[in-house]
Structure formats: structure tokens, C-alpha cells
XYZ file of C-alpha atoms in Angstrom:
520
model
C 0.000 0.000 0.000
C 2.919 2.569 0.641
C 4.283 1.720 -2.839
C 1.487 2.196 -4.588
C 0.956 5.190 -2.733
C 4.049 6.998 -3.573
C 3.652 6.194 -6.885
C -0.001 7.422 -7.314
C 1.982 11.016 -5.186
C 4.873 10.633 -8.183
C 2.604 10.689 -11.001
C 0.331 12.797 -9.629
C 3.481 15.318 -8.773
C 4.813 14.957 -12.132
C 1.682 16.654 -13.648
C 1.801 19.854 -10.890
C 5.232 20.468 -11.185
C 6.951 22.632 -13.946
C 9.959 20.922 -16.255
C 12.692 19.233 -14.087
C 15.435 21.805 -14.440
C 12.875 24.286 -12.431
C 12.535 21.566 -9.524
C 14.774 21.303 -6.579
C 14.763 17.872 -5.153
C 15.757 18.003 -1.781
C 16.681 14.909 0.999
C 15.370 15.015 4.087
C 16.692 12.946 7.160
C 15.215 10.548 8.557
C 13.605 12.144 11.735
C 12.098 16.003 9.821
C 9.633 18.315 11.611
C 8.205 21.105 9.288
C 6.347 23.823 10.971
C 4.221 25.902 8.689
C 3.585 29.890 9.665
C 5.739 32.046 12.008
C 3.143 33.916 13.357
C 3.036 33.561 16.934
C 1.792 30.269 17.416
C 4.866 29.281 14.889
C 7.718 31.054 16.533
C 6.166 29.618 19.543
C 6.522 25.875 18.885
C 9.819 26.513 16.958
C 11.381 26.945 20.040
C 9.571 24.524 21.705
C 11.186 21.927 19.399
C 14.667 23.434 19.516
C 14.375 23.423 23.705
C 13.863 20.087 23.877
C 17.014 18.343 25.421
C 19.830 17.374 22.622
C 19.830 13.927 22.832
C 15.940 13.694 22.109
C 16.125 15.769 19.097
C 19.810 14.452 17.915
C 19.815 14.302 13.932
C 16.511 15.872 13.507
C 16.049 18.479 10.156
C 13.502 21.431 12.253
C 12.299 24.013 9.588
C 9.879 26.267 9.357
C 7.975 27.056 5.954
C 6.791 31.619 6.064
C 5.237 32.464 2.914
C 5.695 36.355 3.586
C 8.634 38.431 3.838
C 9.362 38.050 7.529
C 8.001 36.769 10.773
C 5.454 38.230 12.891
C 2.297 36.473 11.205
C -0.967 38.779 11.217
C 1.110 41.792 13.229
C 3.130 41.910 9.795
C 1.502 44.966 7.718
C 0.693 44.017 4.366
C 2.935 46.638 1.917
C 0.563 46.715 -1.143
C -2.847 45.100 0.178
C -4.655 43.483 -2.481
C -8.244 44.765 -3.168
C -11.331 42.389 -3.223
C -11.896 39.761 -4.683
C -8.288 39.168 -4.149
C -6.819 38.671 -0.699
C -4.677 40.534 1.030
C -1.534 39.285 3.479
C -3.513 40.219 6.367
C -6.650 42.045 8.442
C -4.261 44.569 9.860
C -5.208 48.164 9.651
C -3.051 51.238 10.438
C -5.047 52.006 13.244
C -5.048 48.793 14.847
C -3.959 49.095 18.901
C -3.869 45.520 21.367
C -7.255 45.435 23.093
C -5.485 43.468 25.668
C -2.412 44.685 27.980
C 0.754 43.337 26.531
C 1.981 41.752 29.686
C -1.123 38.791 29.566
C -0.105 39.143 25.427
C 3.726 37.737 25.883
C 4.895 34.169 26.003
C 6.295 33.426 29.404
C 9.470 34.738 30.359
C 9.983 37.373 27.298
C 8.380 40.454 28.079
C 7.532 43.773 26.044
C 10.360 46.042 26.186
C 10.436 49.195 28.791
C 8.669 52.027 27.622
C 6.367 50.165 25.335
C 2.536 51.514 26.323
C 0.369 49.079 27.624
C -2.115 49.122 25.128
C 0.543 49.707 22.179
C 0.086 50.410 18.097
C 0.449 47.200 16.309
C 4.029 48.046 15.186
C 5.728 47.365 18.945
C 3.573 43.881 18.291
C 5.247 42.972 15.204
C 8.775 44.280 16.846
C 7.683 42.065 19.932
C 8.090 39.057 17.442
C 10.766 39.718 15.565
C 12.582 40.544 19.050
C 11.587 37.052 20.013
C 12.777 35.007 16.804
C 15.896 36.795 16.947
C 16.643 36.014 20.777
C 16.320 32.856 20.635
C 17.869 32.183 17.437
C 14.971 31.057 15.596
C 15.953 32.551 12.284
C 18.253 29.844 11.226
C 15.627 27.773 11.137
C 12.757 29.731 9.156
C 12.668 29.805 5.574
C 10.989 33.183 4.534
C 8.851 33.482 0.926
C 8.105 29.687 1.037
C 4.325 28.558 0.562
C 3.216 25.350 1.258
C 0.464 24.170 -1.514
C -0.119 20.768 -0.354
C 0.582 18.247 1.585
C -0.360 14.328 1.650
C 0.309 11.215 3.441
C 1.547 8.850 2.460
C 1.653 5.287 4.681
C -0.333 3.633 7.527
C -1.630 5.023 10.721
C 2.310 3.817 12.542
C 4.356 4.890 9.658
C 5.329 6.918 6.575
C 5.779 10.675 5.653
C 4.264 13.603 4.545
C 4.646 14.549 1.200
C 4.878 18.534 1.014
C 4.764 20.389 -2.188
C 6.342 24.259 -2.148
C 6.665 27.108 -3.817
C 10.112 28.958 -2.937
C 11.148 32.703 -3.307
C 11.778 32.112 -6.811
C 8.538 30.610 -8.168
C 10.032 27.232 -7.916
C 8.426 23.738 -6.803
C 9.804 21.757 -4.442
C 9.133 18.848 -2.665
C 9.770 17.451 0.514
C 9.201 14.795 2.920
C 8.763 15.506 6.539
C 7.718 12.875 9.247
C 5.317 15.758 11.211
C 3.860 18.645 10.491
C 2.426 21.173 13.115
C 0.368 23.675 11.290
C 0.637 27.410 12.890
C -0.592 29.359 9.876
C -3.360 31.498 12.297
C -6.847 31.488 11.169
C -7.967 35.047 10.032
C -7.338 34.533 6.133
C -10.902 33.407 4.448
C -13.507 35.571 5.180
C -16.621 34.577 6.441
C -19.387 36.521 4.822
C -23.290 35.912 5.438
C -25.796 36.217 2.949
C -29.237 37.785 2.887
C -32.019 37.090 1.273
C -32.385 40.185 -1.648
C -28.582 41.667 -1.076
C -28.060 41.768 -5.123
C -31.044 43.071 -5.934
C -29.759 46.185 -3.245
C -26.416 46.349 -4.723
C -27.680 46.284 -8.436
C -30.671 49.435 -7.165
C -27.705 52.168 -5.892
C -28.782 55.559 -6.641
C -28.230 57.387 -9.557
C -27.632 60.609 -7.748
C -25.203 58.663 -5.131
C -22.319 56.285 -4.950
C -22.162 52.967 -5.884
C -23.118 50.352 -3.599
C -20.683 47.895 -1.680
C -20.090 45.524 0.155
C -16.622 44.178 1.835
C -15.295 42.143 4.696
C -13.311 43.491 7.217
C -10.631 41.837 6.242
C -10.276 44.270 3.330
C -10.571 47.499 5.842
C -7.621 49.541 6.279
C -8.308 53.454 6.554
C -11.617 55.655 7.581
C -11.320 58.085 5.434
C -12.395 55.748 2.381
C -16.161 56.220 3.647
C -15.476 60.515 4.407
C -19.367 61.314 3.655
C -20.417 57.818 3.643
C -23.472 55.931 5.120
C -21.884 52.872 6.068
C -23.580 49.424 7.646
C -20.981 47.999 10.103
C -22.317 44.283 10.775
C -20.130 42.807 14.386
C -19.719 43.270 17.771
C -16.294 41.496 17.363
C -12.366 43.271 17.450
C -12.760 44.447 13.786
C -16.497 44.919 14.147
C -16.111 47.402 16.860
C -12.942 49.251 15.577
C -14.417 49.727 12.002
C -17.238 51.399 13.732
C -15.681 53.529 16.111
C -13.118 54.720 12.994
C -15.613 55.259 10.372
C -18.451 56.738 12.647
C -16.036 59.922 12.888
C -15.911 60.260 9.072
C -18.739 59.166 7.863
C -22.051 61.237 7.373
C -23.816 58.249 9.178
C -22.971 54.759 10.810
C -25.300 52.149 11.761
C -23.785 49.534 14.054
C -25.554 46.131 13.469
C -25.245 43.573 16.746
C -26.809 40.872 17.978
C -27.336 42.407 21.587
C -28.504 46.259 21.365
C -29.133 46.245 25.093
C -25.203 46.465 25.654
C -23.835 47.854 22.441
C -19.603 47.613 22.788
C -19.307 51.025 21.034
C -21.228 54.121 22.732
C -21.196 57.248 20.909
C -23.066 60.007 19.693
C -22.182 59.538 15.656
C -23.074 55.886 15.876
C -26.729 54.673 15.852
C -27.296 50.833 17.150
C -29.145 48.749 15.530
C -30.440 44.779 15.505
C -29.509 41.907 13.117
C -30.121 42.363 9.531
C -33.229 40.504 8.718
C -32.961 40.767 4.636
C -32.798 43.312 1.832
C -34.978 45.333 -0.759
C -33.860 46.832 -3.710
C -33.901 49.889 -2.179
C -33.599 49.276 1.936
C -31.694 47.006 4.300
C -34.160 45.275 7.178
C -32.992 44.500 10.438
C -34.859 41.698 12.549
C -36.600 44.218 13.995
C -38.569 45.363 11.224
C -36.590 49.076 11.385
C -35.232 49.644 8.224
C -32.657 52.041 6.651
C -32.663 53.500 2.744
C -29.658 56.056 3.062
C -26.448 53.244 3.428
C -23.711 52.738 0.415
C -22.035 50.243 2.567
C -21.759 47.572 4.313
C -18.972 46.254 6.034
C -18.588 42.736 7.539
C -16.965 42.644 10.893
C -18.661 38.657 10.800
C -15.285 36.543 11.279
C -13.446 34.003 9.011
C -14.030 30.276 7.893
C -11.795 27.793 9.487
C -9.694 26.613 6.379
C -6.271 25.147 5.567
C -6.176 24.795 1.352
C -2.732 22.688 1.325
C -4.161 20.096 3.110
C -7.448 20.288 1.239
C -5.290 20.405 -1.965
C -3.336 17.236 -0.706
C -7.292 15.215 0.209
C -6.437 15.395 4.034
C -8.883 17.759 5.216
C -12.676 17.729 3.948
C -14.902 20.327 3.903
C -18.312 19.773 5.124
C -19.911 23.015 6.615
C -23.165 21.291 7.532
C -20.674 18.931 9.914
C -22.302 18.796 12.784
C -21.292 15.185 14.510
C -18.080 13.703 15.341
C -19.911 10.259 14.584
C -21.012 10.892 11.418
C -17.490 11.260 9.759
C -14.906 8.690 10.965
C -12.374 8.554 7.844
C -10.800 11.542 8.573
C -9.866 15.265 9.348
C -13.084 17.151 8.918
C -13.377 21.325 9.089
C -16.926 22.886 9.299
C -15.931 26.097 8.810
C -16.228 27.058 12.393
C -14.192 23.778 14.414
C -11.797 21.109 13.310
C -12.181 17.631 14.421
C -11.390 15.188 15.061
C -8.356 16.702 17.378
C -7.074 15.744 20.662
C -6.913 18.664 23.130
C -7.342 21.075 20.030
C -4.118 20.053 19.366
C -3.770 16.712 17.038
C -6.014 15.019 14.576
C -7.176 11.661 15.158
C -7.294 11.082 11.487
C -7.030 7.198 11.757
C -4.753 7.082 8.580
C -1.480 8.596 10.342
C 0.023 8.538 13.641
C -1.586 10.638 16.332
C 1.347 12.865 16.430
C 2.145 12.967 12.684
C -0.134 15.845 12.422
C -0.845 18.502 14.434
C -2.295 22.245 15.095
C -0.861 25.310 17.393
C -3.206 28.387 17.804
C -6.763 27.132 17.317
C -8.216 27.836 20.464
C -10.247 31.298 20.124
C -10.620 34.242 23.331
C -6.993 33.445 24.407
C -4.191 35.316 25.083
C -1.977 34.190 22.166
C 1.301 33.731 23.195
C 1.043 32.242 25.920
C -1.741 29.852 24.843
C 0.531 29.210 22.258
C 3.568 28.205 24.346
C 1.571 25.504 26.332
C 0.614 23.726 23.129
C 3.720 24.209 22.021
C 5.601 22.236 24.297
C 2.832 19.510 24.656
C 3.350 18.551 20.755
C 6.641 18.712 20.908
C 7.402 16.548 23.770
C 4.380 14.526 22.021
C 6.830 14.424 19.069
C 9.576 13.593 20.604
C 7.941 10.664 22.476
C 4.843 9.033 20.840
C 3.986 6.983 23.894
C 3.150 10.292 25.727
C -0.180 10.182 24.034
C -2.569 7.443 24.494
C -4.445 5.102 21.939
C -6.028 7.006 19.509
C -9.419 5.056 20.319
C -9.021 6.783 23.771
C -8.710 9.843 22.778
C -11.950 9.739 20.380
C -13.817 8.576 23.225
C -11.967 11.170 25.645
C -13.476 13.898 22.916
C -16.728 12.650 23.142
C -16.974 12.966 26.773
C -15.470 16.991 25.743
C -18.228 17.664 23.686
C -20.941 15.939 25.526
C -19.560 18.461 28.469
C -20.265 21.163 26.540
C -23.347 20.521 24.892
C -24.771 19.699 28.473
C -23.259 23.557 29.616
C -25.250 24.604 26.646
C -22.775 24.880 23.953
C -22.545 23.036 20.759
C -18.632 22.716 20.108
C -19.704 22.625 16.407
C -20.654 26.254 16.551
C -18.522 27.667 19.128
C -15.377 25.834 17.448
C -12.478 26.532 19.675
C -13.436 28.815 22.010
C -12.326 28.604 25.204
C -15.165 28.862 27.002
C -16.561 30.277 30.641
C -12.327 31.314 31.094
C -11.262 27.695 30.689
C -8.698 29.024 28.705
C -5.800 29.019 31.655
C -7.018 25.523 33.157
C -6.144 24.188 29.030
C -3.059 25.709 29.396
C -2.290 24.382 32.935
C -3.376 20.732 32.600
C -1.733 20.182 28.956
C 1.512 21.147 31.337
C 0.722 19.426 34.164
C 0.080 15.657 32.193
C 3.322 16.421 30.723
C 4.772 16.373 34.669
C 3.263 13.435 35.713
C 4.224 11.564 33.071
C 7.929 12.612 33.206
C 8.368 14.663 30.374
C 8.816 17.648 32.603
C 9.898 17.850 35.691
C 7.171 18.854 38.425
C 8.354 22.116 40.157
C 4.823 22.472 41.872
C 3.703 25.627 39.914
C 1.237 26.032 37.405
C 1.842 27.338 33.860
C -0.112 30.430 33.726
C 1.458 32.836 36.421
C -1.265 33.815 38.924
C -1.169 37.838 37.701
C -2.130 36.413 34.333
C -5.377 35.205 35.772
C -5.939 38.692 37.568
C -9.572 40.163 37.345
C -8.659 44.132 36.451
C -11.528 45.652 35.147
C -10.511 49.290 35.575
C -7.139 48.924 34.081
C -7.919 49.834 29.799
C -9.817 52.700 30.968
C -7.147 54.012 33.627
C -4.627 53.532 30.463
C -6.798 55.866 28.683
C -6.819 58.731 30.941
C -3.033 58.338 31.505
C -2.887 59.069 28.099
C -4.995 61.889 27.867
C -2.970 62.903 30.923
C 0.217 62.593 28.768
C 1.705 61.050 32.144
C 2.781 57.489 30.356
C 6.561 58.128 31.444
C 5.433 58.031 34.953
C 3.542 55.007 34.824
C 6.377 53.472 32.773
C 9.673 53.991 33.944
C 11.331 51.381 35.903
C 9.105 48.896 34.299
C 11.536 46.318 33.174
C 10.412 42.652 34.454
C 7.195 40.501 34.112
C 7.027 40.899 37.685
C 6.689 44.659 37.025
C 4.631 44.493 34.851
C 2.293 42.830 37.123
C 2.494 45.382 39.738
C 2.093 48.629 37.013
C -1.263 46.887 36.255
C -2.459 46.487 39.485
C -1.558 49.673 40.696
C -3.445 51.193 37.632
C -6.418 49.551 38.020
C -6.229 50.443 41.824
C -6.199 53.938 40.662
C -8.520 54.074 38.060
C -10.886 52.314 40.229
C -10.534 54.328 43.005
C -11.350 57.341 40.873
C -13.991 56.265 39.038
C -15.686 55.316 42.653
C -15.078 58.956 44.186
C -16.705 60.360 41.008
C -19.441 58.089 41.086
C -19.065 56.803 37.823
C -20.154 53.539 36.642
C -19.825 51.744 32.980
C -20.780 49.114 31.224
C -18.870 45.517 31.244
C -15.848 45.313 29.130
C -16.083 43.565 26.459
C -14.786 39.748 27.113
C -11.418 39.659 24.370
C -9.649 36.554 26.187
């Protein structure tokens, strides 16, 4: 069967790949882990694999396939963003700030530099990540301007390889063989975009007088001043739903913010009128659940998320695509995506595929409402210990039925993990980061110091502490908050004290908002 299936790989290669003096064939040893992405979650279990003690890793070939100009994943800006239907690089905008304090943002034991604000631009975050490759001497290992365009199996569930098809700086093919792959490629690239009932009859009816109708995804959104003297639709109560709409409500002549819940709308202003759900279109109106409706809006902009794909292991027949998935029991051959959550995987982590090993294939930076990095460390050194010792994991038949019991947890909390995906839910997030840790401890792979993984300031309740950041600022007293800050340790404390003061303000002055919105 592995014959046959190299040879049905060969032919099939043969008719992909361009003359042979354009294709580099290149040998792999024996033991090859190929990480693809070095976003965060990349970086991340790079050095996860290159901190694992010599002996275990002796002889192995550790690369990691970028298909942009340099690391730093979404947090790298896109030079010449493409315009729709094409996609760009990445959802970054020029106005995009963290809507989380940097400290909970780093991986463990590399903090922001001094100085950086606590709620920074995204250019300190793509610094942040360049900082850490270099460090730790990740480069070395990180081949820039390579794209992965498929990859297959070929073997049993106990052994074989993964054939990997590229596309290198220069336009070339190449293929490779690697024994794992750990896919870290992020998931905000295909945009998810609903569709209503009469939308093309709206966009074919715009106004003679007026501009011409549109309609994009966020993902296309870069600068306010497009829609200067625009009536613009923002649909989202997500990150990019509720920046769009603060930014464009300044320039435009009117902004409508569609949400699910009006009674706690996560952007309050004057310029900005709330509204429901869009219920459909007319030719010449858009409807909202409520039965309001609205005739003066040129645009619409979808702040509505992305669709959970990974096209070069679609491309290679390893991942299907069934949106209407909605039952691990139903589809047993394979690795399934519904658009919204990937299964079968253990711990979010690796797919239970049957035809592979259960740590031939494998996934860093799925889960959703998680600090990143850190979230991304954990995993990180669970696959690659995993990797470096299969019998860390148990029979794959144990793990399906250890999933079950997952998702049969959640559905009886309320949540189908077919919709929600990978959310961490209810702030399980730092529990899956502890116990993924701690099974690693008792079963020798680490050594048990008695601590958890997630430092207990991580876990910190600090409500006060993005507003208090926002009056320092209009203060124009950052330096003073700021200097001396050096270690995670102060870091801690500056956040504490912050939200202490904030708090203590907003209490004297009798002032009371709304609920943060929930971001991790």
C-alpha cells in the first residue's frame, strides 16, 4: 500500500510540477519536523522543538515554511494590500492598537520592552516578534517566501511521511518529505461573509444621484477616510467589528452599528446609531430583525469573522470540507473542518485522522478568546514533547472517546462545540493551558516544580485597568507610569496599581460603565 501510494503522489506530482530543471529535489533525514507559519503560534513551537534536550532531538532536520517576507504572522503589515476579490496578506489596519495589555499578550518569560505603552500600536507587536525570533535564534531555522500548496500522506496510521509540495522565493516547486507537520498558519485569512435574502437586488438598485453600492469584509478594511461622507452598515460586535465602527463613525455622514445584543452595544457614541440583526434586503432598503429599516447606506462592512480553512491540506485530500458537519460520529475517515471547528483533534491540538500517527499531524493556535502567546507556548511544548515521544499520548481510540466525553460536556453547559469551534469557554482558557503542562509532569516529560503554567497575575480580574490607560494618556503622564518597568514581575504590579487607581477614581466620582467587552 505505501508503494502504490508513492507512486499514485509521483505521477500525480509529475503533472503539478513545472519541467525538471525548475525543480529542486531536496533529501530530508530521517527524523524532519516542518512547521508551517511564524506567526506567533509558529515562533512559539519553533522553540519549543529546539528546547527540547539534545539527545531527544539528535539528527533531527527542524524548519519552518513563512510564505511572507518576515516573521510576525498577522502583526506583519501588508505593503501593497490586495483589493477584493483578491486577498490581502492580512486584516491589519493602520489604526489597529492591542485590546489586551501586553503583559497577559507575551509568552512566558519574554516580556515587552520598557517604555512600550500598555495598550501599544500594532508596530511594537510585530517588533515584539521579531525581538523574540531573533533572541532565541529562531531565524536559522525559518525559511521566509516559502508557501506550502499541499501536503499528503503517504503510509499507515504507525508509519510513513508527509509529502509537502512548495513554492520557494523564486517561483520554484519543491518537494519534501517531513515525518510531522504542526500547522501554525493562524486562522484570520478566508472571510466569512453571510448572505441575505435580496442583497443583489440592493447592490444592483444604488442611486443614480449617489455612490455605488458595496459591500466588503473586514478583512479588506484599512483606513476611515475611504467612507469621508459615507453611510456605512458595520455588521459585528467582534475586534474588527467594533474598531471599524468607532473609525468610520467619525468620518462618515452616518454609521449604523448592526449587533446581535442592542441592550449592551460595545461602542457608545453620539455619531453611531445601534441597531439589531439584519433581517434581509430590498432593492432599495436594508431590514434588520426588527422590522426598522434604513434606505440612506452605500455600505456595508462585515466585521462577521473568518471560515476555518487550511487549502494545502485540502489540496493534498487530508482535510474535507463539510460546513453542515455537525457530529463527530457521522465522519470517521478523517480530518473534517466545518468552517467554524476542526475535528477530530485531541486537546485542540492533534487530529485523530485514523490514517497517520496521532502525532504525525498537528495544530498550534486554534483555540479562540486566548491570550496568544502564551496559549501558544503551552501547546507548544505539549506537541513537541508529544513528538519527541509518541507513547506520551494514548491510543487514539481513547482519545476519540476522551473527545466525546469533551463535547458531551459542553453541549450539556449549553454549547454546541460545532458552533462555538475553539473557544475557550466560561475562562477555561488558563485551566487548558495548565493541565496540557501538568500531564506532561506526571508523566515525566517535565519535571514537576509544583507551579502552574499560567502565572497567577495572568489570571488577575482588572476591570478598571484599559480605561485608567486611557486617561493616563490623555494625561500625557505614560513616562510616569512606565519607567522602571523592566520585568514581568513589574509588569504585574504597574497593572495592578493602575487599576487600583482608576478604580478608586472612578468610585469617588461616582461613575459607573458598562462591562468590558470579554477579548480573552
Amino acid at each position: 500500500m505505501v508503494n502504490l501510494r508513492q507512486a499514485v503522489f509521483s505521477v500525480i506530482a509529475s503533472l503539478l510540477l513545472p519541467p525538471a530543471s525548475h525543480v529542486q529535489e531536496v533529501d530530508t533525514p530521517s527524523k524532519s519536523v516542518a512547521v508551517v507559519g511564524a506567526g506567533s503560534a509558529g515562533l512559539a513551537i519553533l522553540k519549543s522543538l529546539l528546547d527540547l534536550p539534545e539527545d531527544a532531538r539528535k539528527g533531527w532536520d527542524i524548519v519552518l515554511y513563512e510564505q511572507r517576507r518576515d516573521v510576525g504572522g498577522i502583526w506583519l503589515p501588508d505593503p501593497n494590500p490586495a483589493r477584493p476579490p483578491e486577498l490581502p496578506e492580512t486584516p491589519l489596519y493602520p489604526l489597529l492598537h492591542t485590546n489586551t495589555p501586553i503583559p497577559t499578550m507575551t509568552y512566558p518569560g519574554f516580556p515587552f520592552p520598557p517604555n512600550t505603552p500598555l495598550y501599544p500600536s500594532h508596530e511594537h507587536v510585530e517588533q515584539y516578534h521579531q525581538d523574540y525570533a531573533n533572541h532565541y535564534n529562531l531565524m536559522p531555522h525559518i525559511m521566509l517566501n516559502h508557501t506550502v500548496l499541499s501536503s499528503s500522506w503517504t503510509g499507515n496510521s504507525t508509519n510513513g511521511v508527509w509529502n509537502v509540495v512548495l513554492r520557494d522565493h523564486n517561483h520554484n516547486k519543491i518537494i519534501r518529505t517531513h515525518d510531522h507537520i504542526v500547522v501554525a498558519n493562524g486562522h484570520n485569512h478566508y472571510p466569512h461573509t453571510p448572505q441575505f435574502a435580496g442583497q443583489d437586488a440592493w447592490l444592483r438598485n444604488s442611486p443614480v444621484d449617489g455612490p455605488k453600492r458595496e459591500m466588503l469584509h473586514s478583512i479588506w478594511y484599512r483606513e476611515p477616510e475611504k467612507f469621508t461622507n459615507r453611510s456605512v452598515v458595520v455588521v459585528g460586535s467582534g475586534a474588527s467589528g467594533r474598531d471599524a465602527a468607532s473609525q468610520v463613525c467619525i468620518k462618515a455622514r452616518r454609521t449604523y452599528h448592526s449587533i446581535r445584543d442592542t441592550s449592551n452595544p460595545p461602542v457608545v457614541t453620539d455619531s453611531l446609531v445601534v441597531k439589531p440583526e439584519i433581517s434581509h434586503f430590498t432593492s432599495t432598503a436594508i431590514v434588520f430583525v426588527d422590522g426598522s429599516a434604513v434606505s440612506d447606506v452605500d455600505v456595508i462592512i462585515f466585521g462577521t469573522g473568518y471560515d476555518l480553512r487550511i487549502p494545502f491540506l485540502e489540496e493534498g485530500n487530508e482535510l474535507a470540507v463539510k460546513p453542515n458537519a455537525h457530529s463527530n460520529k457521522t465522519y470517521r475517515k478523517g480530518l473534517v473542518t466545518n468552517l467554524r471547528y476542526l475535528f477530530p483533534l485531541h486537546q485542540h491540538v492533534f487530529s485523530l485522522s485514523p490514517y497517520y500517527p496521532t502525532n504525525a499531524l498537528s495544530f498550534i493556535g486554534l483555540p479562540i478568546l486566548v491570550a496568544n502567546c502564551p496559549s501558544d507556548a503551552a501547546q507548544s511544548i505539549y506537541v513537541a514533547h508529544a513528538i519527541a515521544n509518541a507513547s506520551l499520548l494514548p491510543d487514539r481510540e481513547d482519545l476519540l472517546r476522551e473527545l466525546a466525553d469533551i463535547e458531551e460536556d459542553l453541549y450539556s453547559r449549553g454549547y454546541d462545540p460545532y458552533y462555538i469551534g475553539h473557544r475557550m469557554v466560561e475562562g477555561s482558557t488558563f485551566d487548558y493551558q495548565d493541565n496540557l503542562i501538568t500531564y506532561l509532569q506526571k508523566h515525566g516529560a517535565l519535571p514537576d516544580d509544583g507551579k502552574k503554567f499560567v502565572e497567577g497575575w495572568r489570571k488577575e480580574s482588572l476591570e478598571y485597568l484599559k480605561r485608567g490607560w486611557k486617561r493616563v494618556e490623555d494625561l500625557d503622564i505614560q513616562h510616569e507610569w512606565l519607567d522602571g518597568v523592566v520585568t514581568e514581575e513589574d509588569w504585574a504590579n504597574l497593572m495592578r496599581r493602575l487599576n487600583y487607581w482608576q478604580g478608586t477614581w472612578e468610585k469617588e466620582h461616582g461613575i459607573v460603565y458598562p462591562p468590558e467587552p470579554d477579548f480573552i
